[in-house]
Every structure is written in structure tokens, then in C-alpha cells.
Amino acid sequence: MQEKITKLKKLIENSNRILLINHIRMDPDAFGSLTAFYYILKKLNKNVKAINDENKPESFVFLDKNQIFEPNLDLKEFNPDLIISFDAASIGQLWKIYTNNENIFNNSDLIVIDHHATNKWFGNLNIIYSNYSSTCELLYDIIVKINYEKHIDNKIANLLMAGILTDTNVFYNTNVTSNTHKVAWELLRLWANSRKSIFEFFKKKSLIKTKLLWKALFNIKELKKEVYNKKIRYTILTKKDLEEIWANDRDTNWIIEHIINIESTEIAFIIYPLDNWWYKVSFRSHKYNVSKLAEFLGWWWHKQAAWSNLKNDINQTLNKIENFIDN
Ligand SMILES: [Mn+2]
């Protein structure tokens, strides 16, 4: 790693126009890492610009009031000699910024800073370590090794902390290591306000989401038949349920987490409407592979979190799940 950091430092020192980019639909890790490095480069009096196909989401404003992203930046005019990508696992995640400016990307040094095991190593300098929980945790170690630590102020510490907290689900996910805690400890010493990010990203809920959760929990049922002796709990939200409280399908995403955490639940799923025709089934398990179930219904994603979109009516879907279980 030290060798790569030395190269990174040289590239930064020799560059006049540095472009920072992160993945589309930026999350707090992609946003926090890029923005933290942006302010460090500014302190080094670098000509630095940040790009994404969108501005940062409104919900990140508490971390940085300034709008540093320039979605309409003319890259030909800026003509960067160094590009640094944050938290993107593939060049596809840079979206049309890349496809519209392939020449510029191919003719400048491209540094990739990321923690995804699936990363395609698409830069000329790949600082990619999948043993890190988040790009923010990795970036902190890079900043220390490059000797920029003295530039970490309170705001930068908060930005890095936000990415660590969200990518680890507040130190709960299996990607957490002792180094994650060490970095968090060092950021706390720099007066990072972890409580603010935990409130904004985890605790705070809209009234609509809270009412919807209550409805979903009130209707929890246990599947009559068991899959391989697993206890399966589920809930169903109808179109009427959503309409009554002015909720939409995007308000449902946090409900499944509550069902799987109910004692003795081994597999959980929720069925909710996407529109007049389509229903979504979302499965979750802490231990068991639920992708096969979702795959059986049409689509799948992760081993422990999977979903399908279904056009059938709800009872037909429940029957299908129970029949799969019988096999
Ligand atoms: Mn990340």
C-alpha cells in the first residue's frame, strides 16, 4: 500500500487540474470520501473540481452546505490531468460522465480508491482494498500515510465518519474490523459528530414511514408451512394500506429489517404494491440463502437479501412460496 500512496502523492503534487468523481446515485460513503478529499486538496491550493451526474441529495446537506458538485462541468474545457474516482466498483458506475468523455479519461491519470471486492480495477493506479468497510475508512488511512492528516478538520472528520457509519450499519455489518473501530476512534478524537449522522441516516423517520411500519407490523403472519424447518414471518401491504396514509412504495424499504429482527424469525418477506399491476416481494434472512426463493419467483440479488417483481395477485404469490417450500 505504501508504494501506491507514494505514487498517489507524486501524482497529486505534479497535477494542476484534479477532477474528483464518485458513483452514480451517490451514497454517504461515495459522497463523504469525495467531499473530504476535495476539501483537503483545496487546503493544498489545488485546482480541484467535483463531478457526478447529479447534485448531492438534499439529505446530505447537514454534512456540507456548499454545492461542490458540477453535473454540467465541461470536462474538455477543464482538461484535468488527474482524475480520482471514489467508491465506484466499475467504470459503468461513472455513467455518462465517462461515456461522454472517454478520451479525457483515457488521456489522464485515473486513480481508483475503493473497497468493493467486485472492483474491476479500471484505473492506472488502483488503491482498492476489500478488507476495508468503506471508502471513507480506507481514505482516512490513505490521508494519514500521505501525511495530510493535519488538514483533517471537524467537517472532514464528519464526512469520513458518515461513510463509515452508513456502510457498516453503525458497526453492525460483517465488514467491520478492529481497524474500522480504530479509524472511528481517531475521527472522534478529531471531534467528529457521529451522533448527528446516526440520527440523520438511521434514527430520523418520517411520520408516513412510521405509520406504514405500524400497519406492516400489525399484520405480521407466520407462513403455515415451513421451509426446511425455518420459521418464516411475512407481512403484506395493499394498495389501500399505502393510499390511506399517503405512502408510496419507497417508504417500505426499512420494514423488512424490523421483521427479520423479531426473535426466532429465520426468514422474512414483505409483499407490497409498486403500482396498479406489479407487486414486489422482498426476502431477508440473517443466515439462510433466500436468493433461490426470489429466483423461483422471477429474480434475485444477494444471498441474504433478495426480491422479485410479480404481476400475480397476492394469494397466488403466497401459494407459490408455500409450494416452493414443499419441494
Ligand atoms: Mn462504500
XYZ file of N, CA, C and O in Angstrom, residues 114-258:
580
model
N -11.241 2.527 -3.703
C -12.489 1.786 -3.480
C -12.261 0.600 -2.556
O -11.130 0.164 -2.338
N -13.379 0.048 -2.048
C -13.319 -1.081 -1.117
C -14.175 -2.261 -1.575
O -14.349 -3.213 -0.821
N -14.758 -2.213 -2.777
C -15.628 -3.313 -3.220
C -14.800 -4.486 -3.749
O -13.947 -4.310 -4.610
N -15.109 -5.692 -3.243
C -14.373 -6.888 -3.669
C -14.574 -7.130 -5.166
O -13.736 -7.745 -5.825
N -15.689 -6.615 -5.692
C -16.018 -6.850 -7.102
C -15.370 -5.819 -8.028
O -15.627 -5.832 -9.225
N -14.531 -4.935 -7.467
C -13.977 -3.851 -8.287
C -13.195 -4.388 -9.484
O -12.437 -5.346 -9.371
N -13.423 -3.747 -10.645
C -12.832 -4.216 -11.908
C -11.425 -3.655 -12.145
O -10.850 -3.885 -13.188
N -10.853 -2.931 -11.206
C -9.501 -2.361 -11.360
C -9.394 -1.574 -12.655
O -8.605 -1.901 -13.536
N -10.174 -0.509 -12.783
C -10.244 0.196 -14.058
C -9.342 1.423 -14.164
O -9.373 2.117 -15.172
N -8.535 1.699 -13.147
C -7.667 2.877 -13.228
C -6.234 2.534 -13.583
O -5.891 1.372 -13.770
N -5.373 3.565 -13.698
C -3.937 3.278 -13.861
C -3.302 3.074 -12.510
O -2.232 2.495 -12.402
N -3.932 3.600 -11.480
C -3.456 3.356 -10.121
C -4.676 2.944 -9.307
O -5.605 3.742 -9.117
N -4.707 1.677 -8.875
C -5.878 1.142 -8.180
C -5.572 0.978 -6.705
O -4.822 0.090 -6.319
N -6.145 1.846 -5.889
C -5.968 1.726 -4.441
C -7.259 1.094 -3.921
O -8.174 1.778 -3.466
N -7.315 -0.235 -4.068
C -8.551 -0.970 -3.806
C -8.262 -2.041 -2.768
O -7.457 -2.945 -3.008
N -8.892 -1.941 -1.612
C -8.678 -2.918 -0.545
C -10.032 -3.335 0.007
O -10.717 -2.552 0.664
N -10.408 -4.591 -0.259
C -11.755 -5.035 0.116
C -11.845 -5.415 1.588
O -12.918 -5.757 2.074
N -10.722 -5.366 2.319
C -10.802 -5.601 3.769
C -11.228 -4.336 4.523
O -11.334 -4.355 5.742
N -11.470 -3.260 3.797
C -11.984 -2.031 4.424
C -13.504 -2.009 4.351
O -14.096 -2.381 3.341
N -14.133 -1.528 5.415
C -15.599 -1.480 5.482
C -16.179 -0.496 4.480
O -17.286 -0.670 3.996
N -15.403 0.540 4.188
C -15.942 1.663 3.428
C -14.792 2.401 2.752
O -13.642 2.293 3.189
N -15.120 3.167 1.737
C -14.102 4.001 1.105
C -13.623 5.058 2.097
O -12.443 5.418 2.104
N -14.518 5.531 2.955
C -14.129 6.547 3.942
C -13.088 6.016 4.929
O -12.143 6.726 5.278
N -13.242 4.777 5.379
C -12.244 4.181 6.281
C -10.895 4.069 5.563
O -9.846 4.442 6.103
N -10.931 3.576 4.318
C -9.705 3.446 3.526
C -9.064 4.809 3.292
O -7.849 4.981 3.457
N -9.900 5.798 2.951
C -9.362 7.129 2.653
C -8.677 7.732 3.882
O -7.654 8.397 3.762
N -9.240 7.476 5.061
C -8.593 8.000 6.273
C -7.162 7.473 6.378
O -6.217 8.235 6.611
N -6.996 6.141 6.170
C -5.650 5.562 6.250
C -4.729 6.139 5.164
O -3.551 6.368 5.400
N -5.300 6.376 3.980
C -4.506 6.979 2.891
C -4.052 8.385 3.305
O -2.881 8.738 3.151
N -4.979 9.160 3.845
C -4.668 10.545 4.244
C -3.539 10.562 5.288
O -2.620 11.386 5.225
N -3.587 9.610 6.227
C -2.539 9.546 7.250
C -1.199 9.163 6.612
O -0.175 9.795 6.860
N -1.235 8.145 5.744
C 0.010 7.661 5.129
C 0.629 8.710 4.203
O 1.839 8.759 4.020
N -0.208 9.558 3.609
C 0.275 10.571 2.669
C 0.718 11.828 3.419
O 1.276 12.750 2.829
N 0.466 11.819 4.731
C 0.858 12.948 5.591
C -0.023 14.180 5.471
O 0.437 15.308 5.663
N -1.278 13.975 5.128
C -2.226 15.090 5.048
C -3.093 15.158 6.307
O -4.066 15.907 6.358
N -2.766 14.369 7.310
C -3.632 14.241 8.481
C -3.925 15.593 9.132
O -5.030 15.835 9.619
N -2.928 16.454 9.128
C -3.088 17.757 9.793
C -4.190 18.605 9.153
O -4.668 19.569 9.738
N -4.583 18.223 7.911
C -5.631 19.002 7.235
C -7.042 18.538 7.590
O -8.016 19.141 7.159
N -7.147 17.425 8.340
C -8.489 16.930 8.698
C -9.096 17.832 9.769
O -8.683 17.804 10.920
N -10.051 18.642 9.346
C -10.749 19.468 10.332
C -12.043 18.768 10.744
O -12.313 17.643 10.321
N -12.828 19.427 11.533
C -14.064 18.858 12.055
C -15.021 18.417 10.940
O -15.595 17.332 10.971
N -15.156 19.261 9.917
C -16.074 18.945 8.813
C -15.600 17.704 8.052
O -16.402 16.814 7.744
N -14.313 17.630 7.791
C -13.764 16.481 7.058
C -13.912 15.210 7.903
O -14.267 14.146 7.386
N -13.689 15.319 9.193
C -13.872 14.163 10.086
C -15.324 13.685 10.051
O -15.587 12.474 9.997
N -16.264 14.623 10.042
C -17.688 14.259 9.967
C -18.022 13.553 8.666
O -18.802 12.596 8.648
N -17.460 14.036 7.570
C -17.716 13.431 6.261
C -17.218 11.985 6.234
O -17.906 11.081 5.745
N -16.027 11.762 6.768
C -15.462 10.396 6.771
C -16.258 9.483 7.698
O -16.533 8.325 7.380
N -16.645 10.025 8.840
C -17.425 9.245 9.800
C -18.769 8.832 9.196
O -19.234 7.701 9.400
N -19.386 9.711 8.424
C -20.707 9.416 7.836
C -20.638 8.185 6.931
O -21.510 7.313 6.975
N -19.585 8.091 6.125
C -19.444 6.938 5.220
C -19.211 5.644 5.980
O -19.745 4.587 5.621
N -18.425 5.725 7.055
C -18.159 4.529 7.871
C -19.456 4.062 8.534
O -19.806 2.887 8.494
N -20.197 5.000 9.119
C -21.431 4.632 9.835
C -22.463 4.017 8.890
O -23.117 3.034 9.236
N -22.614 4.575 7.704
C -23.672 4.073 6.815
C -23.254 2.762 6.143
O -24.064 1.855 6.020
N -21.991 2.636 5.726
C -21.584 1.381 5.072
C -21.494 0.208 6.054
O -21.511 -0.947 5.647
N -21.381 0.489 7.351
C -21.309 -0.608 8.328
C -22.626 -0.807 9.072
O -22.710 -1.676 9.939
N -23.647 0.020 8.746
C -24.896 -0.039 9.511
C -24.582 0.161 11.003
O -24.947 -0.632 11.856
N -23.875 1.253 11.276
C -23.401 1.612 12.619
C -22.661 0.433 13.291
O -23.084 -0.072 14.341
N -21.592 -0.007 12.627
C -20.673 -1.034 13.159
C -21.341 -2.395 13.376
O -20.882 -3.184 14.177
N -22.419 -2.660 12.636
C -23.144 -3.918 12.819
C -22.803 -4.951 11.741
O -22.720 -6.140 12.021
N -22.569 -4.503 10.503
C -22.353 -5.446 9.400
C -21.049 -6.230 9.571
O -20.156 -5.813 10.312
N -20.956 -7.342 8.848
C -19.777 -8.217 8.991
C -18.518 -7.597 8.381
O -17.429 -8.144 8.538
N -18.644 -6.468 7.686
C -17.445 -5.832 7.108
C -16.645 -5.027 8.142
O -15.597 -4.481 7.834
N -17.117 -4.951 9.374
C -16.433 -4.170 10.414
C -15.221 -4.935 10.944
O -15.312 -6.119 11.242
N -14.096 -4.248 11.044
C -12.883 -4.852 11.612
C -12.411 -3.982 12.775
O -12.973 -2.911 13.027
N -11.353 -4.438 13.430
C -10.794 -3.618 14.502
C -10.264 -2.299 13.934
O -10.303 -1.271 14.599
N -9.806 -2.328 12.673
C -9.326 -1.077 12.070
C -10.467 -0.075 11.878
O -10.260 1.132 12.010
N -11.677 -0.593 11.567
C -12.830 0.300 11.412
C -13.050 1.069 12.717
O -13.241 2.288 12.721
N -13.012 0.342 13.824
C -13.196 0.990 15.130
C -12.047 1.940 15.442
O -12.239 3.003 16.031
N -10.839 1.553 15.033
C -9.680 2.403 15.290
C -9.815 3.728 14.539
O -9.593 4.800 15.105
N -10.187 3.638 13.259
C -10.355 4.857 12.458
C -11.468 5.725 13.054
O -11.316 6.939 13.181
N -12.574 5.081 13.449
C -13.676 5.846 14.054
C -13.202 6.540 15.324
O -13.540 7.703 15.582
N -12.419 5.827 16.110
C -11.870 6.400 17.350
C -11.012 7.625 17.028
O -11.114 8.667 17.693
N -10.175 7.498 15.983
C -9.317 8.632 15.627
C -10.148 9.813 15.116
O -9.834 10.973 15.385
N -11.225 9.512 14.390
C -12.096 10.590 13.915
C -12.827 11.262 15.069
O -13.027 12.478 15.072
N -13.190 10.457 16.076
C -13.836 11.046 17.266
C -12.870 11.973 17.985
O -13.271 13.010 18.520
N -11.598 11.595 17.975
C -10.595 12.460 18.601
C -10.473 13.774 17.842
O -10.039 14.784 18.393
N -10.838 13.737 16.541
C -10.845 14.975 15.745
C -12.227 15.640 15.806
O -12.569 16.449 14.970
N -13.005 15.251 16.801
C -14.308 15.853 17.101
C -15.381 15.583 16.045
O -16.261 16.402 15.835
N -15.292 14.415 15.398
C -16.392 14.046 14.507
C -17.660 13.879 15.341
O -17.597 13.378 16.466
N -18.780 14.287 14.764
C -20.064 14.195 15.465
C -20.813 12.968 14.930
O -21.615 13.075 14.012
N -20.537 11.802 15.499
C -21.142 10.587 14.958
C -22.645 10.557 15.249
O -23.426 10.011 14.478
N -23.037 11.158 16.347
C -24.433 11.127 16.744
C -25.342 11.809 15.713
O -26.442 11.373 15.440
N -24.834 12.889 15.135
C -25.608 13.639 14.140
C -25.896 12.743 12.915
O -27.023 12.681 12.435
N -24.862 12.043 12.433
C -25.055 11.161 11.271
C -25.959 9.986 11.606
O -26.770 9.562 10.787
N -25.821 9.451 12.816
C -26.680 8.323 13.208
C -28.133 8.781 13.245
O -29.028 8.092 12.770
N -28.355 9.982 13.758
C -29.722 10.494 13.768
C -30.235 10.695 12.342
O -31.309 10.211 11.981
N -29.457 11.403 11.525
C -29.917 11.763 10.175
C -30.117 10.538 9.284
O -31.062 10.485 8.509
N -29.204 9.546 9.396
C -29.267 8.409 8.469
C -29.994 7.182 9.031
O -30.378 6.296 8.280
N -30.160 7.100 10.351
C -30.750 5.885 10.922
C -31.967 6.132 11.811
O -32.942 5.419 11.726
N -31.882 7.106 12.687
C -32.952 7.282 13.670
C -34.144 8.055 13.117
O -35.284 7.714 13.392
N -33.872 9.110 12.395
C -34.928 10.002 11.923
C -35.846 9.282 10.930
O -35.362 8.636 10.010
N -37.155 9.368 11.151
C -38.111 8.737 10.241
C -39.269 9.689 10.004
O -39.700 10.384 10.920
N -39.789 9.656 8.799
C -40.963 10.490 8.527
C -42.177 9.872 9.212
O -42.200 8.675 9.505
N -43.169 10.699 9.439
C -44.388 10.213 10.064
C -45.053 9.148 9.181
O -45.553 8.133 9.675
N -45.009 9.356 7.874
C -45.621 8.390 6.949
C -44.949 7.026 7.067
O -45.608 5.991 7.172
N -43.624 7.022 7.089
C -42.903 5.742 7.204
C -43.217 5.051 8.530
O -43.327 3.836 8.598
N -43.358 5.850 9.567
C -43.652 5.278 10.884
C -45.041 4.646 10.901
O -45.223 3.542 11.409
N -46.016 5.342 10.308
C -47.373 4.792 10.248
C -47.402 3.518 9.403
O -48.096 2.560 9.737
N -46.644 3.534 8.320
C -46.619 2.368 7.432
C -45.993 1.167 8.146
O -46.462 0.036 8.027
N -44.960 1.421 8.916
C -44.319 0.343 9.683
C -45.331 -0.251 10.671
O -45.436 -1.465 10.813
N -46.074 0.613 11.323
C -47.064 0.131 12.284
C -48.073 -0.790 11.596
O -48.368 -1.874 12.082
N -48.567 -0.364 10.431
C -49.512 -1.192 9.676
C -48.896 -2.541 9.325
O -49.526 -3.587 9.465
N -47.647 -2.500 8.851
C -46.986 -3.729 8.402
C -46.758 -4.670 9.583
O -46.974 -5.885 9.476
N -46.353 -4.139 10.718
C -46.058 -4.989 11.878
C -47.342 -5.570 12.459
O -47.378 -6.709 12.913
N -48.411 -4.758 12.427
C -49.684 -5.218 12.974
C -50.195 -6.445 12.219
O -50.856 -7.308 12.780
N -49.853 -6.532 10.929
C -50.378 -7.608 10.074
C -49.409 -8.771 9.883
O -49.589 -9.584 8.980
N -48.384 -8.863 10.693
C -47.410 -9.948 10.514
C -48.080 -11.309 10.707
O -48.861 -11.503 11.631
N -47.752 -12.209 9.809
C -48.262 -13.584 9.920
C -47.082 -14.543 9.817
O -45.997 -14.175 9.377
N -47.370 -15.769 10.219
C -46.354 -16.801 10.078
C -46.796 -17.711 8.939
O -47.980 -18.050 8.857
N -45.868 -18.087 8.095
C -46.224 -18.979 6.987
C -46.593 -20.340 7.571
O -45.875 -20.870 8.416
N -47.739 -20.884 7.134
C -48.227 -22.132 7.731
C -47.245 -23.266 7.516
O -46.969 -24.053 8.398
N -46.705 -23.336 6.313
C -45.738 -24.400 6.036
C -44.336 -23.846 6.260
O -44.084 -22.665 6.048
N -43.440 -24.684 6.664
C -42.072 -24.223 6.914
C -41.145 -24.615 5.774
O -41.306 -25.658 5.169
N -40.177 -23.774 5.484
C -39.134 -24.129 4.522
C -38.013 -24.773 5.307
O -37.397 -24.107 6.135
N -37.697 -26.003 5.024
C -36.585 -26.694 5.704
C -36.602 -26.408 7.210
O -35.579 -26.087 7.815
N -37.749 -26.445 7.827
C -37.915 -26.175 9.261
C -37.519 -24.763 9.684
O -37.127 -24.530 10.820
N -37.597 -23.822 8.769
C -37.296 -22.438 9.131
C -38.601 -21.707 9.436
O -39.600 -21.897 8.765
N -38.522 -20.873 10.446
C -39.702 -20.069 10.776
C -39.733 -18.851 9.851
O -38.782 -18.066 9.821
N -40.816 -18.730 9.116
C -40.930 -17.647 8.139
C -42.051 -16.703 8.553
O -43.187 -17.107 8.725
N -41.691 -15.446 8.725
C -42.711 -14.441 9.037
C -42.834 -13.484 7.853
O -41.841 -13.179 7.188
N -44.048 -13.022 7.620
C -44.231 -12.118 6.487
C -45.334 -11.130 6.784
O -46.131 -11.304 7.713
N -45.358 -10.100 5.969
C -46.451 -9.141 6.058
C -46.813 -8.679 4.660
O -46.002 -8.781 3.735
N -48.023 -8.206 4.533
C -48.498 -7.748 3.226
C -49.041 -6.339 3.373
O -49.805 -6.051 4.303
N -48.606 -5.450 2.500
C -49.205 -4.115 2.429
C -49.977 -4.041 1.120
O -49.454 -4.401 0.062
N -51.225 -3.604 1.201
C -52.024 -3.490 -0.014
C -51.946 -2.066 -0.540
O -51.444 -1.158 0.142
N -52.472 -1.896 -1.716
C -52.512 -0.564 -2.315
C -53.337 0.383 -1.430
O -52.965 1.541 -1.243
N -54.399 -0.155 -0.838
C -55.261 0.635 0.047
C -54.462 1.073 1.291
O -54.572 2.211 1.737
N -53.668 0.138 1.855
C -52.835 0.475 3.024
C -51.970 1.697 2.741
O -51.850 2.599 3.571
N -51.333 1.682 1.575
C -50.439 2.790 1.224
C -51.229 4.080 1.002
O -50.840 5.148 1.490
N -52.327 3.964 0.281
C -53.109 5.157 -0.070
C -53.690 5.844 1.158
O -53.709 7.072 1.231
N -54.145 5.044 2.129
C -54.767 5.604 3.332
C -53.863 6.587 4.070
O -54.343 7.499 4.734
N -52.553 6.361 3.988
C -51.655 7.256 4.730
C -50.707 8.014 3.786
O -49.679 8.523 4.207
N -51.066 8.064 2.518
C -50.306 8.829 1.522
C -48.874 8.325 1.383
O -47.948 9.089 1.110
N -48.680 7.028 1.598
C -47.325 6.473 1.462
C -47.122 5.997 0.025
O -48.083 5.824 -0.720
N -45.876 5.811 -0.366
C -45.624 5.162 -1.653
C -44.617 4.030 -1.454
O -44.115 3.825 -0.342
N -44.329 3.287 -2.514
C -43.523 2.065 -2.361
C -42.125 2.346 -1.802
O -41.521 1.488 -1.172
N -41.624 3.575 -1.988
C -40.279 3.879 -1.479
C -40.240 4.002 0.051
O -39.177 3.964 0.650
N -41.420 4.147 0.672
C -41.470 4.238 2.138
C -41.383 2.860 2.806
O -41.348 2.754 4.029
N -41.379 1.790 2.009
C -41.469 0.433 2.571
C -40.111 -0.204 2.858
O -40.042 -1.213 3.540
N -39.038 0.391 2.336
C -37.755 -0.326 2.313
C -37.185 -0.686 3.690
O -36.394 -1.594 3.813
N -37.602 -0.024 4.725
C -36.996 -0.305 6.039
C -37.801 -1.307 6.857
O -37.392 -1.716 7.935
N -38.977 -1.727 6.361
C -39.866 -2.581 7.148
C -39.297 -3.985 7.339
O -39.336 -4.542 8.441
N -38.726 -4.538 6.276
C -38.235 -5.921 6.304
C -37.196 -6.130 7.418
O -37.159 -7.156 8.084
N -36.375 -5.098 7.643
C -35.350 -5.141 8.684
C -35.978 -5.394 10.066
O -35.422 -6.100 10.899
N -37.152 -4.805 10.288
C -37.833 -4.971 11.574
C -38.389 -6.380 11.731
O -38.425 -6.923 12.828
